[in-house]
Coordinates of C-alpha atoms in Angstrom, one line a residue:
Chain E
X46 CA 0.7 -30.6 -121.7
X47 CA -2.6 -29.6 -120.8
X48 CA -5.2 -32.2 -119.1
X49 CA -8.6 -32.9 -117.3
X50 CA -8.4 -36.1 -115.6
X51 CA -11.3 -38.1 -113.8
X52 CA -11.4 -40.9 -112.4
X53 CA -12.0 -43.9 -114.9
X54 CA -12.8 -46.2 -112.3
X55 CA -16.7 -46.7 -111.1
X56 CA -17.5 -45.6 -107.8
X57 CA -19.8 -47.8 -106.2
X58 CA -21.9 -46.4 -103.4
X59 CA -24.4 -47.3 -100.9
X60 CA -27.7 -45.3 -101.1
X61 CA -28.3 -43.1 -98.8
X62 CA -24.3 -41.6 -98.6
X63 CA -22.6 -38.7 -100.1
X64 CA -20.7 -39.4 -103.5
X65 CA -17.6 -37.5 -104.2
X66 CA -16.4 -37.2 -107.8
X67 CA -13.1 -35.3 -108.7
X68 CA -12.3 -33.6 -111.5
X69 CA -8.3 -32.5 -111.7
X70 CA -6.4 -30.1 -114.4
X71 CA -3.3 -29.2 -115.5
X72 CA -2.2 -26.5 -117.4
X73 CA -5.5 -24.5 -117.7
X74 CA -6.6 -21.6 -115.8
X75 CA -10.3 -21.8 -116.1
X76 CA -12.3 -18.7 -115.6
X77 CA -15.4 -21.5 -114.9
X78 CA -15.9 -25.5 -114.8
X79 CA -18.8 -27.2 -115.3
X80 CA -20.4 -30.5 -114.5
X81 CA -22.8 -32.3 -116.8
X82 CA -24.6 -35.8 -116.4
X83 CA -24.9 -38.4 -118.7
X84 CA -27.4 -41.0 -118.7
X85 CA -26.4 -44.2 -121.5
X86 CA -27.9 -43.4 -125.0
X87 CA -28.4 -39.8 -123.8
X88 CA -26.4 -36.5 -124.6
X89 CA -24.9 -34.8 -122.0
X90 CA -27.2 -32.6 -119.4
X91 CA -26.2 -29.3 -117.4
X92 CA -26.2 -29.5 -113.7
X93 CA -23.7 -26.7 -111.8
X94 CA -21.5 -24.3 -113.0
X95 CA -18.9 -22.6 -110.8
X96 CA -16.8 -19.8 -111.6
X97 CA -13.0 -19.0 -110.6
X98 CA -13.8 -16.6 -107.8
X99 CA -16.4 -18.7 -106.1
X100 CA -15.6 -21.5 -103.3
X101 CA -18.9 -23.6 -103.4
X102 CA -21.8 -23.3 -105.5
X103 CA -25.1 -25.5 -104.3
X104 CA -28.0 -26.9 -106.1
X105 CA -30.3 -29.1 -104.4
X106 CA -28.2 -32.2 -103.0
X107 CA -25.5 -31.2 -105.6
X108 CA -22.5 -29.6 -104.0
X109 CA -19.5 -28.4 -106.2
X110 CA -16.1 -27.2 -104.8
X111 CA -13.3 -25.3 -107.3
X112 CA -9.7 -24.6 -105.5
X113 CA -7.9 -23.0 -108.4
X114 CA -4.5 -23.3 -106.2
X115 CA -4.8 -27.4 -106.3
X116 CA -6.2 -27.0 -109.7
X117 CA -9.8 -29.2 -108.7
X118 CA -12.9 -29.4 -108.6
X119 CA -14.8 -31.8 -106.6
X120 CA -18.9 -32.6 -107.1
X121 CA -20.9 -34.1 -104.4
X122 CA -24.4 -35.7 -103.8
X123 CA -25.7 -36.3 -100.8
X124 CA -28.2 -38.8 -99.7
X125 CA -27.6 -40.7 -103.2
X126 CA -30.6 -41.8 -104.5
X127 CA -30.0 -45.5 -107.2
X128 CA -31.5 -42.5 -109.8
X129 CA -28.3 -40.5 -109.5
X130 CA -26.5 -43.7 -111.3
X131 CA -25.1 -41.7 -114.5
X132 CA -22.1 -40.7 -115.8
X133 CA -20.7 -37.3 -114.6
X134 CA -18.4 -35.0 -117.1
X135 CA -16.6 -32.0 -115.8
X136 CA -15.9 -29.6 -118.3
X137 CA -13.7 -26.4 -117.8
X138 CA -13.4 -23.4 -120.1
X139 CA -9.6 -23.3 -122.3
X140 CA -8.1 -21.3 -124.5
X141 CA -6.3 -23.0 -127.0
X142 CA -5.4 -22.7 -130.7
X143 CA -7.0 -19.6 -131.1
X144 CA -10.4 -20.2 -129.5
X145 CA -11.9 -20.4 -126.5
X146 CA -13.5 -23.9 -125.8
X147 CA -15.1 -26.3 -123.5
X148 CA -12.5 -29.2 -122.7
X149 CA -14.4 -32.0 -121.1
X150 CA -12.9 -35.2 -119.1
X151 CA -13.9 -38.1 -119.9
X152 CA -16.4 -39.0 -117.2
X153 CA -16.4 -40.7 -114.0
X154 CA -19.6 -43.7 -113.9
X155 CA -21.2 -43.2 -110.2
X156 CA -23.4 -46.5 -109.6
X157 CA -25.8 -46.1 -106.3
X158 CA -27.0 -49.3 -104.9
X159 CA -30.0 -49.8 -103.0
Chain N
X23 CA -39.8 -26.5 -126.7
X24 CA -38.3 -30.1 -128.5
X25 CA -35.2 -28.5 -127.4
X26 CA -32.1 -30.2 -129.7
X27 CA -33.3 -32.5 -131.9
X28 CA -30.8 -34.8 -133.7
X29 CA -31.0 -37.6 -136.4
X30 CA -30.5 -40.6 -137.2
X31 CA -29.9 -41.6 -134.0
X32 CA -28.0 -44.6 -135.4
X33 CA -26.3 -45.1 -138.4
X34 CA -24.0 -47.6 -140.5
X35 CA -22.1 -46.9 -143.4
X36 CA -19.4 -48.7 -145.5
X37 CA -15.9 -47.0 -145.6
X38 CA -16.2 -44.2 -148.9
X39 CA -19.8 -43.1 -148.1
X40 CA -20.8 -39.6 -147.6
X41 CA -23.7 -38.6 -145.1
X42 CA -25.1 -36.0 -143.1
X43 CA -26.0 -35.7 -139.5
X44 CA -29.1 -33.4 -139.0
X45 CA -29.6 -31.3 -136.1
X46 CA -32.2 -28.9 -135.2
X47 CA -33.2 -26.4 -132.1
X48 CA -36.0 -24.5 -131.5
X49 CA -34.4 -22.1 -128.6
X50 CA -33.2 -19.4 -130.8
X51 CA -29.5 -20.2 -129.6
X52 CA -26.9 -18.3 -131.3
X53 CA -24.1 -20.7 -130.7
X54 CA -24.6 -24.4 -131.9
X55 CA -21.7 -26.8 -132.4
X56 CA -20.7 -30.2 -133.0
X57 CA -18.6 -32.7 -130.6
X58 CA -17.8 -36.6 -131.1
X59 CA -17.7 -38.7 -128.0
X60 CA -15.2 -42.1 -128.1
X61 CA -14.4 -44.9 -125.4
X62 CA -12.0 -43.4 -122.6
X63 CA -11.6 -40.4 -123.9
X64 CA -13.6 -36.4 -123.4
X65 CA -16.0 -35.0 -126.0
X66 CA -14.0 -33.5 -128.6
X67 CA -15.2 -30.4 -130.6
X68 CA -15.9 -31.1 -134.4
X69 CA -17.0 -27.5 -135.8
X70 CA -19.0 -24.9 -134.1
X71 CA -21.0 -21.7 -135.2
X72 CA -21.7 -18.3 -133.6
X73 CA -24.7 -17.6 -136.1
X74 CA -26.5 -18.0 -139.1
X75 CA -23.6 -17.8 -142.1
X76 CA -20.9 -18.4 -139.5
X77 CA -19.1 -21.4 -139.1
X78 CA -15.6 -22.5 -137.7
X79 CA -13.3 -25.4 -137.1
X80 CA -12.7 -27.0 -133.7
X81 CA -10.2 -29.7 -132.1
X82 CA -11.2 -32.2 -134.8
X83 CA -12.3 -30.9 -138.0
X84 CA -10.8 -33.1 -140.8
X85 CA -13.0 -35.0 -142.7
X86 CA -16.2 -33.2 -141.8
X87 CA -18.0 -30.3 -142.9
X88 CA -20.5 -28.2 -141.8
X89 CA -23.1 -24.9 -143.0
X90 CA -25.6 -23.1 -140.5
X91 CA -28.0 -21.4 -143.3
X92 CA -30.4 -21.0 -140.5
X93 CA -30.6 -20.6 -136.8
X94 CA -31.8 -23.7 -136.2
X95 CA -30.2 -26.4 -138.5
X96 CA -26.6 -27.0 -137.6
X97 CA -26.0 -30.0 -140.1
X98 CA -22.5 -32.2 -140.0
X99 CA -21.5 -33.6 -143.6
X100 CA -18.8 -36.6 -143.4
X101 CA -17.8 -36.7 -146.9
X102 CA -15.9 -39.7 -147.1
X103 CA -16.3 -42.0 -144.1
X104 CA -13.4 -43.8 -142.8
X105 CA -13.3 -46.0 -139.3
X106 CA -11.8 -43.5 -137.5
X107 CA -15.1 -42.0 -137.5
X108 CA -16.8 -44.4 -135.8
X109 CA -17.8 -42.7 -132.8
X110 CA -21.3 -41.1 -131.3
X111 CA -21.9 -37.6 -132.1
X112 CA -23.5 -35.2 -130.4
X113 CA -24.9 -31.2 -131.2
X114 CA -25.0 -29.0 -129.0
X115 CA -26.4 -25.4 -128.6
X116 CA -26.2 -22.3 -126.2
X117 CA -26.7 -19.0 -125.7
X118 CA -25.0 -15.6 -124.3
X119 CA -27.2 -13.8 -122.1
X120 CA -27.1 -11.4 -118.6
X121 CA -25.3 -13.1 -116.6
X122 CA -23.2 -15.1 -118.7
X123 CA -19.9 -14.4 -119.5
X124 CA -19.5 -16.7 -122.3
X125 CA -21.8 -19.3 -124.7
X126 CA -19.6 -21.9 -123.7
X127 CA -21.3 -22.0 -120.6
X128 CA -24.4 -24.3 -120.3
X129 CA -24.6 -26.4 -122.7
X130 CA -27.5 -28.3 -124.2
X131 CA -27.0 -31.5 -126.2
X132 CA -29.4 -33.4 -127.9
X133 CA -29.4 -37.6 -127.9
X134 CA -26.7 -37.9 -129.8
X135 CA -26.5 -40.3 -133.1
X136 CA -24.2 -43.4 -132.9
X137 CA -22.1 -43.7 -136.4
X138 CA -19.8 -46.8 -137.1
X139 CA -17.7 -47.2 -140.2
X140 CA -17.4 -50.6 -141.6

């Protein structure tokens, strides 16, 4: 069956170091995959997008990885800040009963303490 | 720019009762859809729309309904609530432009409104 599976645990971090949140599929082959934030109360807000035939894509401290051969993505911040305490979605493109759609994991919680 | 504006952003009603969820965006996005977000689990596509006129159903259709009359309106009818739709829904809209190979890429949500069924 097909999946997106993140990791339903917290990750807890010290300001200052690099988070790493991982986003792994089964069953898909994603032309793209995304990764949203999500403050509580709040919808969902874009951050990176990164495309099949690209490695690593870059946005300020954001840092997303795609290896279409392990099927995973992996999102990193570096020099965490307590404000980048959300919750992160990953969200990769599938085709399935007809359509194409966004399938989204459920969400990994990244808490940076001070 | 308000961006994508839904309401109420809470709402109780008894099991039976028929509402609608509004939502409204002032991009010009062709592509606006609906999604429902519950404990544990990914947000699941309700209904989406490609344009004005033009609606279809997604992962979880049954027991809503939706019209897009306009551009910007992209309203979600629950005709008769049940607990199972307890959840918090969100609207979302996008658009397909140069560089873009789909509107499923970049979304943007608005606040979401949090529904529970007694």
């Amino acid at each position: 069956s097909q999946k997106i599976e993140q990791n339903s645990e917290a990750l807890n971090i010290q300001e200052g170091k690099t988070a790493t949140l991982t986003c792994n599929y089964t069953n898909y082959s994603p032309a793209y995959l995304q990764w949203y934030r999500q403050d509580p109360g709040r919808g969902p807000v874009f951050l990176l997008l990164i495309r099949e035939n690209e490695k690593e894509k870059r946005k300020e401290r954001l840092k997303v990885t795609f290896d279409t051969t392990l099927k995973q993505s992996l999102f990193h911040i570096t020099a965490s800040q307590p404000a980048d305490s959300a919750t992160y979605l990953c969200a990769l493109d599938g085709f399935s009963g007809g359509y194409n759609k966004l399938i989204f994991g459920a969400g990994t919680r990244l808490a940076v303490h001070p | 720019n308000a961006g994508v504006t839904q309401t109420p952003k809470f709402q109780v009603l008894k099991t039976g009762q028929s509402m609608t969820l509004q939502c409204a965006q002032d991009m010009n996005h062709e592509y606006m859809s609906w999604y429902r977000q519950d404990p544990g689990m990914g947000l699941r596509l309700i209904h989406y729309s490609v344009g004005a006129g033009i609606t279809d159903q997604g992962e979880v259709p049954n027991g809503y309904n939706v019209s897009r009359s306009t551009t910007e309106d992209f309203p979600l009818r629950l005709l008769s609530a049940a607990p199972s739709q307890t959840s918090v829904y969100f609207c979302a809209s996008s658009y397909l432009t140069e560089g873009l190979t789909s509107a499923n890429e970049k979304l943007f949500f608005g606040s979401g409104t949090q529904l529970s069924v007694l």
